[in-house]
Tab-separated table of C-alpha atoms in Angstrom:
chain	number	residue	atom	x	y	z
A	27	UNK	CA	12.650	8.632	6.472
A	28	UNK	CA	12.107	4.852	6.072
A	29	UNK	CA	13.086	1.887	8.623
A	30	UNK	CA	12.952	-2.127	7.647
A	31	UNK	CA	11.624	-4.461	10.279
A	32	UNK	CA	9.761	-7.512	11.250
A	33	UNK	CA	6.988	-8.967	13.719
A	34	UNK	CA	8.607	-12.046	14.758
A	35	UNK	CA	9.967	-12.860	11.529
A	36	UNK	CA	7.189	-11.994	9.526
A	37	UNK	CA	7.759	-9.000	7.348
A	38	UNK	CA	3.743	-8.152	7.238
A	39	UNK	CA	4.016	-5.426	9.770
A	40	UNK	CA	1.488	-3.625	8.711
A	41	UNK	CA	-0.862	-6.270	10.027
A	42	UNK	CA	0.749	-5.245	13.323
A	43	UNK	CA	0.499	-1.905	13.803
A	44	UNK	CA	-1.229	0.993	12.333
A	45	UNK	CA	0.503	4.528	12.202
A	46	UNK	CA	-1.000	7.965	11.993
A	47	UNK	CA	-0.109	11.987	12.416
A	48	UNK	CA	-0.633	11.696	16.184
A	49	UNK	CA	-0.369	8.314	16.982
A	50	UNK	CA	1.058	4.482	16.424
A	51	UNK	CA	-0.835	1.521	17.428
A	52	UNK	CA	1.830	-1.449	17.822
A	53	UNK	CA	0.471	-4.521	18.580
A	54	UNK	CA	1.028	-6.573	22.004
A	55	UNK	CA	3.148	-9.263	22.413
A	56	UNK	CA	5.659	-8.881	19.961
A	57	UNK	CA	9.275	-8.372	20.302
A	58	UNK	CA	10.520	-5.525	22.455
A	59	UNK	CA	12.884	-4.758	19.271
A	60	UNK	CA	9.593	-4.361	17.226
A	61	UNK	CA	7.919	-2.177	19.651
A	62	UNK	CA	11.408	-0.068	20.254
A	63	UNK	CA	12.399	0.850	16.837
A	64	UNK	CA	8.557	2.548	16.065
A	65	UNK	CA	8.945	4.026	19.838
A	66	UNK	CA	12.900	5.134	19.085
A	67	UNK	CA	11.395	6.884	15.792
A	68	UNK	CA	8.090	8.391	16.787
A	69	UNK	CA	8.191	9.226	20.713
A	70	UNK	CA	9.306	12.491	20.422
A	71	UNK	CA	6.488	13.497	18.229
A	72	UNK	CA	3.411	11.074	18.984
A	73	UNK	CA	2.643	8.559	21.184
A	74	UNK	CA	3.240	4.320	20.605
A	75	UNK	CA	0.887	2.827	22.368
A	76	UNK	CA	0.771	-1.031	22.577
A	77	UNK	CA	-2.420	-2.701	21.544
A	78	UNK	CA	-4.696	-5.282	20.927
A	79	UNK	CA	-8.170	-5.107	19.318
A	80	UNK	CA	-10.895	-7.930	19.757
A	81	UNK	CA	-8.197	-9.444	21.672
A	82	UNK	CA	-6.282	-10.046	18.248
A	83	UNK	CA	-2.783	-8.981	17.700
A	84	UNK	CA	-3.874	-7.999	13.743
A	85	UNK	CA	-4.240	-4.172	15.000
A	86	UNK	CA	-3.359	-2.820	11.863
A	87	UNK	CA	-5.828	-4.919	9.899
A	88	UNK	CA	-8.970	-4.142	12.539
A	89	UNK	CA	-8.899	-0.667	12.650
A	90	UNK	CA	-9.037	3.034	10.434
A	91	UNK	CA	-7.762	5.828	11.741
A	92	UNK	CA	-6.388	9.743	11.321
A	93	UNK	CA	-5.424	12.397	13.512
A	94	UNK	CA	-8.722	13.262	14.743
A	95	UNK	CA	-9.904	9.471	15.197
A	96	UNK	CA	-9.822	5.483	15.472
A	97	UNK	CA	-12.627	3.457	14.283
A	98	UNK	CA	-12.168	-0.323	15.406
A	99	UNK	CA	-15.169	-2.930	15.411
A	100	UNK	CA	-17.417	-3.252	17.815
A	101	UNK	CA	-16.329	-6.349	18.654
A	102	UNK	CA	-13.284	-4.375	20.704
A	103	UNK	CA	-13.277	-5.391	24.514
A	104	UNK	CA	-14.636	-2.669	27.009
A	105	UNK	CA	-10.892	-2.493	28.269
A	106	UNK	CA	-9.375	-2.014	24.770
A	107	UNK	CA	-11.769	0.719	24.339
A	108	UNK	CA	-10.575	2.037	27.557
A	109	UNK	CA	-7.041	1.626	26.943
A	110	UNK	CA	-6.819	3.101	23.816
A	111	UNK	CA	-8.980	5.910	24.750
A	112	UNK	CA	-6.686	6.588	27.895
A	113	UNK	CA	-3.167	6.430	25.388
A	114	UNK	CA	-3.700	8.377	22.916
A	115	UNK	CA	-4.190	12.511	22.617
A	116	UNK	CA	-7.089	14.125	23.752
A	117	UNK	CA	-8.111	15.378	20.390
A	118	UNK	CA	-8.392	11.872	18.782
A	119	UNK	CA	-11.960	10.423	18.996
A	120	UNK	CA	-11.662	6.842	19.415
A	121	UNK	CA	-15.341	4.918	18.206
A	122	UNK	CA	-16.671	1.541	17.783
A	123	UNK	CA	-18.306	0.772	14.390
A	124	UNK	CA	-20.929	-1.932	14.295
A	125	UNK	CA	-19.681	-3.117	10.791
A	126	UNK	CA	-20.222	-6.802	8.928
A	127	UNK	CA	-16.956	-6.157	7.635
A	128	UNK	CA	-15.273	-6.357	10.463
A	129	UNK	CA	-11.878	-6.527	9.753
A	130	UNK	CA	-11.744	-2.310	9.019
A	131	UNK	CA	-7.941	-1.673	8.236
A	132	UNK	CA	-8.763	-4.432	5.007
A	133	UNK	CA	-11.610	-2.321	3.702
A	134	UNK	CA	-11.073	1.455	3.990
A	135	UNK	CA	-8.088	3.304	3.318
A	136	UNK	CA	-7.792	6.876	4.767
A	137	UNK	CA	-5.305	10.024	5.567
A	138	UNK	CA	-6.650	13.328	7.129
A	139	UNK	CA	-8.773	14.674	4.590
A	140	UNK	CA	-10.245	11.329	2.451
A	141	UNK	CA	-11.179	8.000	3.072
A	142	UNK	CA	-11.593	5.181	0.217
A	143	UNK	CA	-13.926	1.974	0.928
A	144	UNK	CA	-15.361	-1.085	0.302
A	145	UNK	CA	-18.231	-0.359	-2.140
A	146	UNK	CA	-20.000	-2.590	-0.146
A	147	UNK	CA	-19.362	-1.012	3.350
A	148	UNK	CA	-22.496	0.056	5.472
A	149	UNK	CA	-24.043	3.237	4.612
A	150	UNK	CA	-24.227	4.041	8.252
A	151	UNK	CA	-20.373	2.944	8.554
A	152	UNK	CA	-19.851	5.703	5.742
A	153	UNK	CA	-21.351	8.501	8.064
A	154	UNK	CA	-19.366	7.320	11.069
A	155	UNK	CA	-16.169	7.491	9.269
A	156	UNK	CA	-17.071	11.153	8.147
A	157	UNK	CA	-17.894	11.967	11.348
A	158	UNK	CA	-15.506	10.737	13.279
A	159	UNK	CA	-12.244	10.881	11.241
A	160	UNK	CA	-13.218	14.454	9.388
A	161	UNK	CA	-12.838	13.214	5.790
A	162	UNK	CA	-14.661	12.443	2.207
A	163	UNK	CA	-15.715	9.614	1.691
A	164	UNK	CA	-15.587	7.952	-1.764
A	165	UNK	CA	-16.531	4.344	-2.662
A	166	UNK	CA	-13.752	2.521	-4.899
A	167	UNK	CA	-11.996	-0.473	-6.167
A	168	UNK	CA	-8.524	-0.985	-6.709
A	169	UNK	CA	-7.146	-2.660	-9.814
A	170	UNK	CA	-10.815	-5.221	-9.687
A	171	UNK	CA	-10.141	-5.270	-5.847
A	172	UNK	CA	-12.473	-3.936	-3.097
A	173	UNK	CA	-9.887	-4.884	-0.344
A	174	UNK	CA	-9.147	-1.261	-0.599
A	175	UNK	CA	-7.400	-1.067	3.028
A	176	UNK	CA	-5.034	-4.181	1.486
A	177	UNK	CA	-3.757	-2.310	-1.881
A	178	UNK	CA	-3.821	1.141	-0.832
A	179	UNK	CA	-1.549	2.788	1.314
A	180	UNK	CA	-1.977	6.733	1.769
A	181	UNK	CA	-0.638	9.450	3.373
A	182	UNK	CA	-1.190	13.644	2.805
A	183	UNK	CA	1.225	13.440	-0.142
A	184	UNK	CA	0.813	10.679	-2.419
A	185	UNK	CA	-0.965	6.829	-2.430
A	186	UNK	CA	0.985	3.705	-3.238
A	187	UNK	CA	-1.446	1.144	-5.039
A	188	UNK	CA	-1.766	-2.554	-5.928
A	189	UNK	CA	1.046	-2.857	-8.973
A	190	UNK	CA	-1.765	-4.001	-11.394
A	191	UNK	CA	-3.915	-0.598	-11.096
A	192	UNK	CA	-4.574	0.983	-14.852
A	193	UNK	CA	-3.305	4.038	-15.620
A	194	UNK	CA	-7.025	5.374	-15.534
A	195	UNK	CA	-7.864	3.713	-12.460
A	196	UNK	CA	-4.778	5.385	-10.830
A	197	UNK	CA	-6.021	8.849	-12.636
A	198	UNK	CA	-9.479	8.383	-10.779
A	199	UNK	CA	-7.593	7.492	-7.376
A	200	UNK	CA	-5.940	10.823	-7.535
A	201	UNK	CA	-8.798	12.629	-8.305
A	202	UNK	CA	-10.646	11.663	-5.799
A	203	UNK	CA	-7.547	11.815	-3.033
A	204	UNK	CA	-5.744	14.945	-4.626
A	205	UNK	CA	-2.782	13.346	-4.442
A	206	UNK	CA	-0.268	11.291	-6.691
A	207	UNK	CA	-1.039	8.284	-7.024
A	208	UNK	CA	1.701	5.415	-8.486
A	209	UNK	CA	1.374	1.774	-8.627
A	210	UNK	CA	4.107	-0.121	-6.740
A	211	UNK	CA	4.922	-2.986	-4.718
A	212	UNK	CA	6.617	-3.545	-0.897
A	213	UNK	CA	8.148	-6.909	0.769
A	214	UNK	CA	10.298	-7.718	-2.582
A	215	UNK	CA	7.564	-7.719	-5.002
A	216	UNK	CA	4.035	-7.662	-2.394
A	217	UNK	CA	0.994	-6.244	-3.774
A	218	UNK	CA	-0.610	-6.707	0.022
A	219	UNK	CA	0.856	-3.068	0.498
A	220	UNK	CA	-1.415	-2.421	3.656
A	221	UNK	CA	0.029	-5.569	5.325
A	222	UNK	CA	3.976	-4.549	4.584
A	223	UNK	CA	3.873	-0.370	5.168
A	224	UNK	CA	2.863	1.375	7.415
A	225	UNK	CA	3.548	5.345	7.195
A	226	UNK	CA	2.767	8.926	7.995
A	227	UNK	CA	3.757	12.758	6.605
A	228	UNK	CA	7.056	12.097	7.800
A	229	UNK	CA	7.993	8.389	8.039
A	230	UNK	CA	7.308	5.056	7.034
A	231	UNK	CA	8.023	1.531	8.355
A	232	UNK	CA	8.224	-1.554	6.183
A	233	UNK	CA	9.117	-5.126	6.085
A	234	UNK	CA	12.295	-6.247	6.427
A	235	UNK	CA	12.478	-7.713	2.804
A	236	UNK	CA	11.586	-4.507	1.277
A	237	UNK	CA	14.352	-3.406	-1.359
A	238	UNK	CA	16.483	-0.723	-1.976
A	239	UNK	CA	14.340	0.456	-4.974
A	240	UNK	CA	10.748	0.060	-3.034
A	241	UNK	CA	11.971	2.240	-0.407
A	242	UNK	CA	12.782	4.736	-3.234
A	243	UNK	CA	9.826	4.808	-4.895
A	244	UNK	CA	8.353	4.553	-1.131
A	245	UNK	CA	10.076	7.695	-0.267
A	246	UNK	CA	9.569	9.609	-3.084
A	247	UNK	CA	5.474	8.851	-3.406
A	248	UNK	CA	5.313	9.775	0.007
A	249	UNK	CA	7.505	12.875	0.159
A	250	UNK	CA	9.009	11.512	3.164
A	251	UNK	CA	12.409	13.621	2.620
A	252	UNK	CA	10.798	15.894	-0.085
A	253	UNK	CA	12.030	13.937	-2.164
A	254	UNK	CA	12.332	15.317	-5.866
A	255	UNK	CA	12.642	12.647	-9.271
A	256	UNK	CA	16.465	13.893	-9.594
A	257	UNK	CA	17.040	12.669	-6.124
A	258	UNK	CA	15.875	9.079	-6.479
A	259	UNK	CA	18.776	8.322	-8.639
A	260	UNK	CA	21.137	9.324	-5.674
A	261	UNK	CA	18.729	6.600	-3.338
A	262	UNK	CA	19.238	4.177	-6.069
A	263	UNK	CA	23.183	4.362	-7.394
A	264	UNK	CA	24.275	2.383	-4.293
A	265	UNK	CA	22.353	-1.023	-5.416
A	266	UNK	CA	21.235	-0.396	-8.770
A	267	UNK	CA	17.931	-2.711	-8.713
A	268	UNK	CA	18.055	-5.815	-5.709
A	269	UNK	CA	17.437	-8.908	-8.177
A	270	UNK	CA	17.965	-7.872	-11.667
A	271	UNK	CA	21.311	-8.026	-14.030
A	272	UNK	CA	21.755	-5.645	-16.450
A	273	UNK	CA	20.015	-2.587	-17.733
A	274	UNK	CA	20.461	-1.045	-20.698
A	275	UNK	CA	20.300	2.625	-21.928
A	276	UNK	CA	18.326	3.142	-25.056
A	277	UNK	CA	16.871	6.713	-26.523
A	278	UNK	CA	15.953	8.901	-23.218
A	279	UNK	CA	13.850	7.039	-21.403
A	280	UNK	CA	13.516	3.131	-22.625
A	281	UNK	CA	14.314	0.272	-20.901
A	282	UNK	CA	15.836	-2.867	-22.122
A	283	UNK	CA	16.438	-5.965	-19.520
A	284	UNK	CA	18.655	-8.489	-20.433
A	285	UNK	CA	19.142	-12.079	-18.516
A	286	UNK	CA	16.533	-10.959	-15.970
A	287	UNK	CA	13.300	-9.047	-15.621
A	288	UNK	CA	12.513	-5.293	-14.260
A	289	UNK	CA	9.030	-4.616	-13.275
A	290	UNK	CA	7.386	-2.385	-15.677
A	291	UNK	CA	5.868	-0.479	-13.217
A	292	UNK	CA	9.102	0.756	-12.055
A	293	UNK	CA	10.109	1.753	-15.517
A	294	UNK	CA	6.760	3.464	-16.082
A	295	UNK	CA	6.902	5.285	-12.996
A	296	UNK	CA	10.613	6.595	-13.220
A	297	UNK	CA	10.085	7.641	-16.899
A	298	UNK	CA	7.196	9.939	-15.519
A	299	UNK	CA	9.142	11.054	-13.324
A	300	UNK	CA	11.727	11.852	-16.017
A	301	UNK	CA	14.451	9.720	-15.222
A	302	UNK	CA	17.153	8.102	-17.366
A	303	UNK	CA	18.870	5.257	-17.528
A	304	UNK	CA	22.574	5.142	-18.136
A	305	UNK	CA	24.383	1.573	-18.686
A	306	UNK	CA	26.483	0.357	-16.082
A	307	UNK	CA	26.322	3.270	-13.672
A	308	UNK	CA	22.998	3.672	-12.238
A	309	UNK	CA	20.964	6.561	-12.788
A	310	UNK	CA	20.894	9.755	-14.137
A	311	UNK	CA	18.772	12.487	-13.550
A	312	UNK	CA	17.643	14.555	-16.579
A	313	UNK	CA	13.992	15.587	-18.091
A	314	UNK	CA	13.461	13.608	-21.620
């Protein structure tokens, strides 16, 4: 399942809040209709707890987390710590990390079982993330970056990455993560996919500007609705692609724009996933 919102007009909401297995951090002093729509999702299974870290509202951006933990800086207030510690489940370990680079969410990327960082993160920052949030730790860039937390959004199933990420760069991701890994973008064309998603095993919550297609390939990465490769055609008919003309059919599995563009990564990734274009109507499903 996917839902489209904003922090007070901005569609970066993944500088706002930070989502997990058991919990979601939203951040304080946004809109009630922010903070509602993660609680109106999520209650029922975890908690939403409003936040602030370092007395910033960029939750999302200052802290790592899983199931079993939260790492923020150590910059966080005494009563943050408190707070947070108070909010969420028992079995999460909530920790303060004396790190230079502060700003965690930007520079590690994580889901239950592996973590990717900064190559130039603290050794002892390292341990404390294996510690504390019960996972591998590898050392990575993304497509030249080492904002890994920025271009890399993960979850138990799959990784979305920075558009511009090499097919063997992607190849190493998902050896290390044992997961799929496919380049794609959020917001209408974002690479910053850390500051427009935000997701989980189950659900995931972008910006408002997102399109039809992003949310397909979202879904689909992420297994959010199990989704197989036949089925994205189905969560594509209804707007073929948001911002491009006309697409032609050619051989099995080539694309051919004309009067606008298509990303190539989209191409590339649906023809992996063995679908094929048909002119005019969409999609249809079928192994080439």
């Amino acid at each position: 399942m996917t839902a489209r919102i904003q922090f007070e007009s901005k569609n970066e909401i993944g500088v706002f809040a930070k989502l997990t297995n058991a919990y979601c951090l939203a951040s304080i002093g946004g809109s009630e209709v922010f903070y509602s729509t993660f609680e109106s999702q999520l209650a029922d299974t975890i908690p939403v707890v409003h936040a602030s870290i370092s007395g910033c509202r960029i939750v999302g951006r200052m802290c790592v987390g899983n199931k079993r933990g939260l790492l923020v800086p150590n910059s966080t207030f005494d009563q943050e710590l408190q707070q947070l510690r108070n909010a969420l489940p028992d079995s999460v370990k909530v920790q303060r990390v004396e790190e230079r680079l502060s700003a965690l969410g930007n520079v590690v990327a994580c889901n239950d079982y592996v973590a990717i960082a900064h190559p130039d993160l603290d050794k002892e920052t390292e341990e404390i993330i294996a510690d504390t949030l019960g996972v591998e730790v590898f050392r990575s860039t993304i497509a030249g970056n080492v904002l890994i937390g920025s271009y890399c959004v993960m979850n138990n199933r799959g990784a979305l990455v920075h558009p511009n990420t090499s097919i063997t760069n992607q190849e190493e991701l998902s050896s290390m993560l044992q997961v799929p890994v496919v380049a794609g973008t959020v917001n209408c064309g974002s690479s910053v996919l850390g500051a427009g998603l935000v997701v989980n095993d189950w659900f995931a919550f972008t910006g408002l500007d997102t399109t039809s297609t992003e949310l397909a390939v979202i879904e689909s990465v992420f297994k959010l609705n199990d989704t197989e490769p036949n089925r994205i055609t189905t969560e594509m008919r209804a707007t073929l692609i948001e911002g491009y003309d006309v697409i032609k059919y050619r051989k099995s599995t080539e694309v051919v724009l004309e009067r606008n563009r298509l990303l190539p990564r989209y191409n590339k990734y649906l023809t992996q996933m063995g679908v094929n274009f048909q002119y005019g109507f969409g999609f249809t499903a079928g192994k080439s």
